[in-house]
Coordinates of N, CA and C and ligand atoms in Angstrom, one line a residue:
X1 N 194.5 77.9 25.9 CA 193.0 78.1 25.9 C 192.7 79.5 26.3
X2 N 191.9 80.3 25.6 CA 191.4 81.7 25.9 C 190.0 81.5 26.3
X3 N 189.6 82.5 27.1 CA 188.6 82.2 27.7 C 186.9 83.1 26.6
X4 N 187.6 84.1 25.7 CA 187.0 84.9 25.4 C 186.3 84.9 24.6
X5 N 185.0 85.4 24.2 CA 183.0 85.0 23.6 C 183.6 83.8 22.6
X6 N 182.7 83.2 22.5 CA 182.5 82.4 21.4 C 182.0 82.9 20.3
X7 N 181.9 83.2 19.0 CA 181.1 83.1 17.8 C 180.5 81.4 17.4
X8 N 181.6 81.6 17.7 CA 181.0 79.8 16.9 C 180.0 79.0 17.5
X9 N 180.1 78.8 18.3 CA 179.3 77.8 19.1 C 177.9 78.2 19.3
X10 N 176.9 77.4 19.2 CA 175.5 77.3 19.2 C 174.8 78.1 20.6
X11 N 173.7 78.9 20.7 CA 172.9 79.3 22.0 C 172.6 77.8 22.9
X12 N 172.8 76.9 22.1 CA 172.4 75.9 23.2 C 174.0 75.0 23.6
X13 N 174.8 75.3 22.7 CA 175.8 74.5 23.0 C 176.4 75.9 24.2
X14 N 176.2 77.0 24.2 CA 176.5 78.0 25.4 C 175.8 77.5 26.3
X15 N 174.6 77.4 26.3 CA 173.6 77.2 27.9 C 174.2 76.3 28.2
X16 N 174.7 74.9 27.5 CA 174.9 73.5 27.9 C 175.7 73.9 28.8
X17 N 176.8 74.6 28.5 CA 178.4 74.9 28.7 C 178.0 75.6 30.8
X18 N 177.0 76.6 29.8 CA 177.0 77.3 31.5 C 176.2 76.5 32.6
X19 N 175.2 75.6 32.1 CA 174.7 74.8 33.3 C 175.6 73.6 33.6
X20 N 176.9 73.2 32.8 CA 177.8 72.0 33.4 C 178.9 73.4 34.4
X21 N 178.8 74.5 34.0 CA 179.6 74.7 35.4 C 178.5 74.8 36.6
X22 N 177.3 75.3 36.5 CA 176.4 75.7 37.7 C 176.6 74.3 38.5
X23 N 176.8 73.0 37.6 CA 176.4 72.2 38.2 C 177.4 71.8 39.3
X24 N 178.9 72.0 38.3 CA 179.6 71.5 39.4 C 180.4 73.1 40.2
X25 N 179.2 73.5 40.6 CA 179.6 74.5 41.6 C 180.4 75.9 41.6
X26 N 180.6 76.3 40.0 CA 180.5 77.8 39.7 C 179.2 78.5 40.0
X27 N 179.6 79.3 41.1 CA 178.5 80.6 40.8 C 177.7 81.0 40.0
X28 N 176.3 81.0 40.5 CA 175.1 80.7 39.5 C 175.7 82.4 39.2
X29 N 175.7 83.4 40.2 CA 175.8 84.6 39.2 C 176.9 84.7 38.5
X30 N 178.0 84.6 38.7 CA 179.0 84.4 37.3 C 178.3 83.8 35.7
X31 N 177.9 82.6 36.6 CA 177.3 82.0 35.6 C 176.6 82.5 34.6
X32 N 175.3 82.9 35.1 CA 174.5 83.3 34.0 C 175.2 84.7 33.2
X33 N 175.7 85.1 34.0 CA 176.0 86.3 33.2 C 177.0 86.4 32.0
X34 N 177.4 84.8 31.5 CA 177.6 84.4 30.6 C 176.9 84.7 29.4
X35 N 175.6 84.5 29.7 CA 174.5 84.4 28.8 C 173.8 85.2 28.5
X36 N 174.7 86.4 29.0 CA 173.9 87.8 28.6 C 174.0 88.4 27.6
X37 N 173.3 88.9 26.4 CA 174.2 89.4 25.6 C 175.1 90.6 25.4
X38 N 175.9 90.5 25.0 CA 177.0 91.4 25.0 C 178.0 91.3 26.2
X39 N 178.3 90.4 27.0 CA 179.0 89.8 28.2 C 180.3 89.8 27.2
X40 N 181.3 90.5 27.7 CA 182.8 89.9 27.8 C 183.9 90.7 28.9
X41 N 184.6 90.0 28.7 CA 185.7 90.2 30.3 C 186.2 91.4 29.6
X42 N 186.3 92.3 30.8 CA 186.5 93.9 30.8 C 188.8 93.7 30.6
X43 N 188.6 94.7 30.3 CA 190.2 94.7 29.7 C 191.0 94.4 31.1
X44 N 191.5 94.8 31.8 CA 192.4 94.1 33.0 C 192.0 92.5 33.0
X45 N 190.7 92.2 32.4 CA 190.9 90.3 32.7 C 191.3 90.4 31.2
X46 N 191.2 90.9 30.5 CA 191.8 90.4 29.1 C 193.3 90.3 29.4
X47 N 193.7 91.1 29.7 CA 195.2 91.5 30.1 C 195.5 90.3 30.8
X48 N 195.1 90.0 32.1 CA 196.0 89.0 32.9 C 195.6 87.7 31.7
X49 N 194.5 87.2 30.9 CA 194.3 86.3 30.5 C 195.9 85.8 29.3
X50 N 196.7 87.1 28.9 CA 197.6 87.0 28.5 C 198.5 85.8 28.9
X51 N 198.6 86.1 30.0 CA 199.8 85.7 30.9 C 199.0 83.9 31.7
X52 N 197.8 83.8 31.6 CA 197.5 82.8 32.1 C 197.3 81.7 31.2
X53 N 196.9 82.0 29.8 CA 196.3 81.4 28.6 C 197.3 80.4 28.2
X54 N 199.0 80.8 28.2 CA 199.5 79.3 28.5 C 200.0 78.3 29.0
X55 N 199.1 78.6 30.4 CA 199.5 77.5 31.5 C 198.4 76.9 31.4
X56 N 197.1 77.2 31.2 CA 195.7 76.8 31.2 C 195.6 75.2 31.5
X57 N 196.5 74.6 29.8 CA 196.2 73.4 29.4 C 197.3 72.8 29.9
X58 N 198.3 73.1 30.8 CA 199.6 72.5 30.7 C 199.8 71.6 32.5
X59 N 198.9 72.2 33.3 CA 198.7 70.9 34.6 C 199.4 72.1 35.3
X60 N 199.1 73.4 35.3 CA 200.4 74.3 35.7 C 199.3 74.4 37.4
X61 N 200.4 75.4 38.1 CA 199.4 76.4 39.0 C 199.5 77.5 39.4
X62 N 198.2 78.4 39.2 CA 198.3 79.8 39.2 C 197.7 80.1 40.0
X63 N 197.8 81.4 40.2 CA 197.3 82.0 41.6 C 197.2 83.4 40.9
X64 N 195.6 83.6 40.8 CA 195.4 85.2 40.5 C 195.4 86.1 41.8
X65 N 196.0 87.4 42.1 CA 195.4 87.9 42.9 C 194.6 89.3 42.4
X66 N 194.3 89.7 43.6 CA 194.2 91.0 43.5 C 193.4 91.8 44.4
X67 N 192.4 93.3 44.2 CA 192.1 93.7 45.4 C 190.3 93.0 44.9
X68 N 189.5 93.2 46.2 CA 188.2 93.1 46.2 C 187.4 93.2 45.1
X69 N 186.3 92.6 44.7 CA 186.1 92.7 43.7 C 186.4 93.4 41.9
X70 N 187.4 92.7 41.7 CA 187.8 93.3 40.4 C 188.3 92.7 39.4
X71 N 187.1 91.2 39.8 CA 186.6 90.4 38.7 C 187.6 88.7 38.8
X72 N 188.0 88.6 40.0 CA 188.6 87.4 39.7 C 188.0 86.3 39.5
X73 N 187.0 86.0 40.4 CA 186.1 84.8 40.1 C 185.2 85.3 38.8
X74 N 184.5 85.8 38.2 CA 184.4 85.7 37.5 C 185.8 85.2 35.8
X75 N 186.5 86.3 36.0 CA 187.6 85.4 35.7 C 187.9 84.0 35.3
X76 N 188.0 83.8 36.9 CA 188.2 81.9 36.8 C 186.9 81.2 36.2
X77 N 185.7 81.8 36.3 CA 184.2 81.1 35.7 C 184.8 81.1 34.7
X78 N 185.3 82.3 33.4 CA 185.1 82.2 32.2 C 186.0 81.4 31.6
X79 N 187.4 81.0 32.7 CA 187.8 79.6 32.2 C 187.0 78.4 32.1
X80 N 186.5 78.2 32.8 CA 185.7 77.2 33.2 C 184.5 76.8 32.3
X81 N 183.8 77.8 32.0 CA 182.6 78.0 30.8 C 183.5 77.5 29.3
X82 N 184.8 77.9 29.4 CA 185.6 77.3 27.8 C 185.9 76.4 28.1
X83 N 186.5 75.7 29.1 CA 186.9 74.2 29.1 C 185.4 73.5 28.9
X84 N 184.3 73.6 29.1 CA 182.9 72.9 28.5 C 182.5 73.2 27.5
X85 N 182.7 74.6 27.2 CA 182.5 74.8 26.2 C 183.3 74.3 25.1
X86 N 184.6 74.0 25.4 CA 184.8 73.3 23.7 C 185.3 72.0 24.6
X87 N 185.1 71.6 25.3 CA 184.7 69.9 25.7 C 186.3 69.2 26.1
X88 N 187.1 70.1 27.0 CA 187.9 69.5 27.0 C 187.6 69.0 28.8
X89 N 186.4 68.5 28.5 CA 186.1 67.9 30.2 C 186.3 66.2 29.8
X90 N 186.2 66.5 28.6 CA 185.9 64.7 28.0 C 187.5 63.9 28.4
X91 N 188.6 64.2 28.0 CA 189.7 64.4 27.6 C 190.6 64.3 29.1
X92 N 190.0 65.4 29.4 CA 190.8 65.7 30.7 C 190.5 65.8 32.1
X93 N 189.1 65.8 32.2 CA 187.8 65.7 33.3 C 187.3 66.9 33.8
X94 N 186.5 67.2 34.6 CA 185.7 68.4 34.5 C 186.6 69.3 35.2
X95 N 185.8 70.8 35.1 CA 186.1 71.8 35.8 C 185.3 71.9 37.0
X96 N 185.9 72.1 38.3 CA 185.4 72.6 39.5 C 185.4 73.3 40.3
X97 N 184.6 74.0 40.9 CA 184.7 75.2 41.8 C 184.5 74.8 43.4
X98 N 185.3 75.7 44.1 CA 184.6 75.4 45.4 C 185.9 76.6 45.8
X99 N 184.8 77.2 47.1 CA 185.8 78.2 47.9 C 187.0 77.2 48.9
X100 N 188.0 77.9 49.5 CA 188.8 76.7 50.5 C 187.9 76.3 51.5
X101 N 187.0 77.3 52.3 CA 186.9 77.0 53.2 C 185.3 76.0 52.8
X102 N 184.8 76.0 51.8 CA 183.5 75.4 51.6 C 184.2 73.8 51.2
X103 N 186.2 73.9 50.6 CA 185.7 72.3 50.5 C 186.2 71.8 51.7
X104 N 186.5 72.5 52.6 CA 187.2 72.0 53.8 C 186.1 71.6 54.9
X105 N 184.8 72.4 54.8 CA 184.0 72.1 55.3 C 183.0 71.1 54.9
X106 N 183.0 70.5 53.6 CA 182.4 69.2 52.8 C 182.9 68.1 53.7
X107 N 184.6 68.4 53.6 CA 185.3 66.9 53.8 C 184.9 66.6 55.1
X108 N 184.9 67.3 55.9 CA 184.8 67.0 57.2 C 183.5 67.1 57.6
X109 N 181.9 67.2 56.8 CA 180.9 66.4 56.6 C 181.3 65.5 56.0
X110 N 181.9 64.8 55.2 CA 182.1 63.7 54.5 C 182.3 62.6 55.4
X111 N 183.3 63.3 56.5 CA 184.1 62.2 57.2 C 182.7 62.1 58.4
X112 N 182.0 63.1 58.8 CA 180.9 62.6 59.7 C 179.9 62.0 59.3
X113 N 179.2 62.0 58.1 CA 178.8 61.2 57.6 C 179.1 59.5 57.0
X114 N 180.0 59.5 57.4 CA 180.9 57.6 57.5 C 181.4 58.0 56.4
X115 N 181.9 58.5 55.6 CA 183.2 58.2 54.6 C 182.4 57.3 53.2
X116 N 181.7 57.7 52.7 CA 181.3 56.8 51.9 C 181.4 57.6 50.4
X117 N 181.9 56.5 49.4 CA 181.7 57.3 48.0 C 183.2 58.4 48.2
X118 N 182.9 58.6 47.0 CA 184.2 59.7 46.9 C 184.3 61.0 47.6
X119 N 185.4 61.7 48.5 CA 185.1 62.4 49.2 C 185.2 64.1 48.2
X120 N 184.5 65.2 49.1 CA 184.9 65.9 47.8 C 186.5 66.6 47.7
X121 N 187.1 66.0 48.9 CA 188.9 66.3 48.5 C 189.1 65.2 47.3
X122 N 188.6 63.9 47.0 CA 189.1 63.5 45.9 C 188.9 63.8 45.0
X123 N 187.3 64.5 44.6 CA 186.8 64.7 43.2 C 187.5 66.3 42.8
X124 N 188.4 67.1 44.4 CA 189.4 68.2 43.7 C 190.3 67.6 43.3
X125 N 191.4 66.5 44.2 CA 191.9 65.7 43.4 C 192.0 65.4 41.9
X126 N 190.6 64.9 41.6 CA 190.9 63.8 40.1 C 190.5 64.9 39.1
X127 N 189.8 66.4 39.4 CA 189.3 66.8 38.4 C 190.5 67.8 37.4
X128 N 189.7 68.0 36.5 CA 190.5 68.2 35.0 C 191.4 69.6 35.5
X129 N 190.3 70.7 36.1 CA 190.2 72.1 36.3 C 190.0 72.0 37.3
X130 N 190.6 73.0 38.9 CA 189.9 73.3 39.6 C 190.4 74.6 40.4
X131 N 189.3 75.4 40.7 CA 189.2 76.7 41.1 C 188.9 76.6 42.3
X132 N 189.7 77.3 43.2 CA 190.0 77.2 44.9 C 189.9 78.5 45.0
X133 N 188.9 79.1 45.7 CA 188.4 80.3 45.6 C 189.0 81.0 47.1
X134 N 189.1 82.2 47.2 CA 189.1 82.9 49.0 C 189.6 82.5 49.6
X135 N 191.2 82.0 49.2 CA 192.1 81.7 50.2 C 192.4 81.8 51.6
X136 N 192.6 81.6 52.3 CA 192.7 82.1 54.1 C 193.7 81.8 54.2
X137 N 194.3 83.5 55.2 CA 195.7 83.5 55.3 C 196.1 82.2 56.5
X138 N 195.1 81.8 57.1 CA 195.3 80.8 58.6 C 194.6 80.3 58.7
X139 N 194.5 78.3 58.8 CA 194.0 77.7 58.9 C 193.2 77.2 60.1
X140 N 192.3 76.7 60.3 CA 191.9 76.4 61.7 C 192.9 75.7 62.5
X141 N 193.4 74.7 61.3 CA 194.0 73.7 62.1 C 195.4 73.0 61.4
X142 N 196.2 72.4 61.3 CA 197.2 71.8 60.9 C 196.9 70.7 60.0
X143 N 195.8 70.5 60.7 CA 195.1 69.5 59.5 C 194.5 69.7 58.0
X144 N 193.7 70.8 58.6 CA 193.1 71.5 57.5 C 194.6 72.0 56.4
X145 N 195.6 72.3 57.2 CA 196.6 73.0 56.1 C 197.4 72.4 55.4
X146 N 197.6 70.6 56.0 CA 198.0 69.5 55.3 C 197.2 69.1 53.9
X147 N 196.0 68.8 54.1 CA 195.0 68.7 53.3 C 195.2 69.5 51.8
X148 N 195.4 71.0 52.0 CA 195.4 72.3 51.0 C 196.7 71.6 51.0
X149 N 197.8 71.7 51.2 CA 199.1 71.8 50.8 C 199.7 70.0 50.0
X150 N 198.4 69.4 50.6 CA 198.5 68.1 49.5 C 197.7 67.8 48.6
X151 N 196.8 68.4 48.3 CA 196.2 68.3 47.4 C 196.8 69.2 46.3
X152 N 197.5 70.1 46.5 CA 198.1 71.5 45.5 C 199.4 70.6 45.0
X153 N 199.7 69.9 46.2 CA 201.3 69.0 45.9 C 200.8 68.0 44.5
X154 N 199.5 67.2 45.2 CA 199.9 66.1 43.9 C 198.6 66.5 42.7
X155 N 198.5 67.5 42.9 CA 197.8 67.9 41.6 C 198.5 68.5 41.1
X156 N 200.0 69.1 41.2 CA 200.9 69.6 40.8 C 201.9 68.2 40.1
X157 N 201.7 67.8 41.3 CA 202.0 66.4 40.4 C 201.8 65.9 39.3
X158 N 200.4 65.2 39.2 CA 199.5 64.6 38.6 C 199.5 65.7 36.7
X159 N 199.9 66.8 37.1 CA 200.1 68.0 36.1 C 198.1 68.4 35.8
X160 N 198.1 68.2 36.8 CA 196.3 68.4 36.3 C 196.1 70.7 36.8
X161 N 195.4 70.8 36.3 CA 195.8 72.7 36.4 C 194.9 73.2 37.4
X162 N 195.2 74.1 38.5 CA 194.7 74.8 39.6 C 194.7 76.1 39.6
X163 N 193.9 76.8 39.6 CA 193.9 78.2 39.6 C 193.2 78.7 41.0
X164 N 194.0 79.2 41.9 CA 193.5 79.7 43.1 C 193.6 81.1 42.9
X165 N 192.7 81.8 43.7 CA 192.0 82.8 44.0 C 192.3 84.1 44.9
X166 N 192.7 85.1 45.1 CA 193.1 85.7 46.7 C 193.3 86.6 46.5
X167 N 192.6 87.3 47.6 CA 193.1 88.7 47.7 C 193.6 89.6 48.8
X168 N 194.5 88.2 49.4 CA 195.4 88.7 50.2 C 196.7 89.0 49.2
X169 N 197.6 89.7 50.4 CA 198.6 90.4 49.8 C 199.8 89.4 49.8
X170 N 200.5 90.0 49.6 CA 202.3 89.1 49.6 C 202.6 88.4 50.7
X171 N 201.8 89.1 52.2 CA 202.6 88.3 53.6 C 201.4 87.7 53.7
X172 N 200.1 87.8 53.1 CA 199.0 86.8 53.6 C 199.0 85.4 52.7
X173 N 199.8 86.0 51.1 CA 199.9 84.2 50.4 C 200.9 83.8 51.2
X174 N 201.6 84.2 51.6 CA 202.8 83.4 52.1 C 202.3 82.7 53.8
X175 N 201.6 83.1 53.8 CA 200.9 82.8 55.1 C 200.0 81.2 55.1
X176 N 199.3 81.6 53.6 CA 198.5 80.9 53.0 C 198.6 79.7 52.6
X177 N 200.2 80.2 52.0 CA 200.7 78.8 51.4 C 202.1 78.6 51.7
X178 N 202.4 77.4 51.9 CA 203.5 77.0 52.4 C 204.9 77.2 51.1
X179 N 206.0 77.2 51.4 CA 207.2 77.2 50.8 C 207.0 77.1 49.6
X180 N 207.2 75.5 50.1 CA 207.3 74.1 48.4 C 206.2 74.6 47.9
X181 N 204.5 75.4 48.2 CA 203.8 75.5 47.3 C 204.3 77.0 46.4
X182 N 204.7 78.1 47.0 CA 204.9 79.1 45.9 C 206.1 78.2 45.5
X183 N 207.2 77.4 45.7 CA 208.3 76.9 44.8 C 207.2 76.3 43.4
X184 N 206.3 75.6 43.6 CA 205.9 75.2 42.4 C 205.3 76.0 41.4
X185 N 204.9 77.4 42.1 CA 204.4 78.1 41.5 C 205.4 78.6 40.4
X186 N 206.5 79.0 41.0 CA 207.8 79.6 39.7 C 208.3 78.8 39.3
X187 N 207.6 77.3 39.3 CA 208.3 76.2 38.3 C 207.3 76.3 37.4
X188 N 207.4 76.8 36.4 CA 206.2 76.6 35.4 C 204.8 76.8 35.8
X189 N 204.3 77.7 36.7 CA 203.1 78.4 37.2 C 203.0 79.3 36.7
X190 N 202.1 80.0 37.6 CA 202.1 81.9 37.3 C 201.4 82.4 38.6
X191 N 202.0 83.4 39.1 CA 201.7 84.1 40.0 C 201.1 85.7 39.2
X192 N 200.3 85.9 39.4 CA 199.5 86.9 38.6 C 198.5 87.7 39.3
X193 N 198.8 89.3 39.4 CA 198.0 90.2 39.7 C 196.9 90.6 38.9
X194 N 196.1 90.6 39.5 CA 194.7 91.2 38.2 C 194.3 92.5 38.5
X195 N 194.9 93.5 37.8 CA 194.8 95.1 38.4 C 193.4 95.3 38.1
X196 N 193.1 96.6 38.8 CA 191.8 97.0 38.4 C 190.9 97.2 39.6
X197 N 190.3 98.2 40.0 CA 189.5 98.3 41.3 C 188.2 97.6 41.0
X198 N 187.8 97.5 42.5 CA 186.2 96.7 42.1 C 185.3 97.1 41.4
X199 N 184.6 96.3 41.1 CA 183.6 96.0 39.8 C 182.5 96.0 40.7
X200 N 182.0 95.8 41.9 CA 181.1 96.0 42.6 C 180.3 97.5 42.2
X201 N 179.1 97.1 42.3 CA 177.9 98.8 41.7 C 178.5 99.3 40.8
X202 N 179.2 99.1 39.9 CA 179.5 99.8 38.7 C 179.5 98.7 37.4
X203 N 179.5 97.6 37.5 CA 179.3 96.5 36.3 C 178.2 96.4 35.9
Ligands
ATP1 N1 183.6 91.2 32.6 C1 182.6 91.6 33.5 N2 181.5 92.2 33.0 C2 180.6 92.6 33.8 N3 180.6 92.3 35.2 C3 181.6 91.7 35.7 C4 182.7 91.3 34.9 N4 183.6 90.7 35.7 C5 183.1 90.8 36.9 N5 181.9 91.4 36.9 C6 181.1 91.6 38.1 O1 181.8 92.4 39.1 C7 181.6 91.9 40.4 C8 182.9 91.5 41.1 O2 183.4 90.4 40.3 P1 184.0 89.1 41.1 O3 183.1 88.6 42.1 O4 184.6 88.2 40.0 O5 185.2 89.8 41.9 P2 186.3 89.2 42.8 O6 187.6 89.8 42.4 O7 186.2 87.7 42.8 O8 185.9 89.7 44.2 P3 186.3 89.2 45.7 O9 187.8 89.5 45.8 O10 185.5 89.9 46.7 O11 186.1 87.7 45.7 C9 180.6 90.8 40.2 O12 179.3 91.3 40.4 C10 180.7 90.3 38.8 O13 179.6 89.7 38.3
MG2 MG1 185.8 86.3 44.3

């Protein structure tokens, strides 16, 4: 899957596309700026999209990095805008966003709130896509780092596709993530730099 403009598809079948990510928690500003005209991913995301475009559909897990602003989450939105956009949410279940520490801090309202209904570590779990944003090289807690390292496990499992986010460096992923999780990564993953200085006041 490529992530890059559509021709084809309808002004409304676009909006549809970008309010089912707003909904499930892509950045309203990534978002809309979908919808701008003349919007496409600046050449370093064309580039890494190379190298990512065939793990997309395949239940892989990648890990973009790179430095501070220079377009990764946007990036990962404009996967996310094509998997609705050509409806492979039907098929394979939605696309989701959430930073680590925002879904680490859900679950654990979830759990103070009495546990009821699906928690949102399940709905990263069961979903089709999901984008794990702003890694942290250090957990609060051991718990919290079980949680990330099992949910990466059986959605690596399950072959469902993860695209995590970071802009730490070599001794902060490894910080970040445990062993067995970069082992999965060079089993049919992709570990991928996204060159390019920040896009901050100049986009
Ligand atoms: N293709 C693009 N065209 C225009 N603006 C873009 C494009 N890609 C990213 N931007 C803008 O550049 C800025 C930085 O992008 P983004 O937030 O994706 O960077 P990032 O790498 O995720 O940053 P950080 O490491 O701080 O999380 C944002 O304002 C974003 O909207
Ligand atoms: Mg970002």
């Amino acid at each position: 899957m490529t992530p890059t403009r559509s021709t084809t598809h309808s002004p409304e079948a676009r909006a549809s596309a970008v309010r089912q990510c707003m909904v499930n928690g892509f950045p309203r500003r990534q978002c809309e700026a979908f919808m701008r005209d003349g919007f496409d991913l600046r050449p370093n995301q064309k580039h890494a999209c190379e190298h990512i475009n065939p793990h997309i559909l395949e239940g892989s897990l990648i890990v973009i990095t790179g430095v501070e602003g220079n377009g990764k989450t946007a990036l990962a939105c404009s996967y996310a805008y094509a998997w609705y956009l050509r409806g492979y949410s039907l098929p394979r279940g939605k696309a989701l966003y959430f930073t680590m520490t925002q879904l680490l801090n859900a679950q654990k309202a979830w759990y103070g709130a009495g546990s009821k209904g699906d928690s949102p570590l399940d709905k990263a779990l069961e979903c089709g896509l999901l984008v794990l944003d702003e890694l942290i090289a250090s957990h609060e807690s051991p718990h919290d780092r079980n949680l990330i390292r099992d949910l990466l496990n059986r959605r690596y499992a399950d072959k469902r596709t993860t695209i995590l986010l970071s802009n730490l460096g070599d001794e902060g992923l490894k910080k970040a993530l445990d062993r067995p999780i970069l082992d999965r990564i060079s089993d049919g993953g992709a570990l991928i730099e996204l060159q390019g200085k920040s896009l901050r006041g100049v986009a």
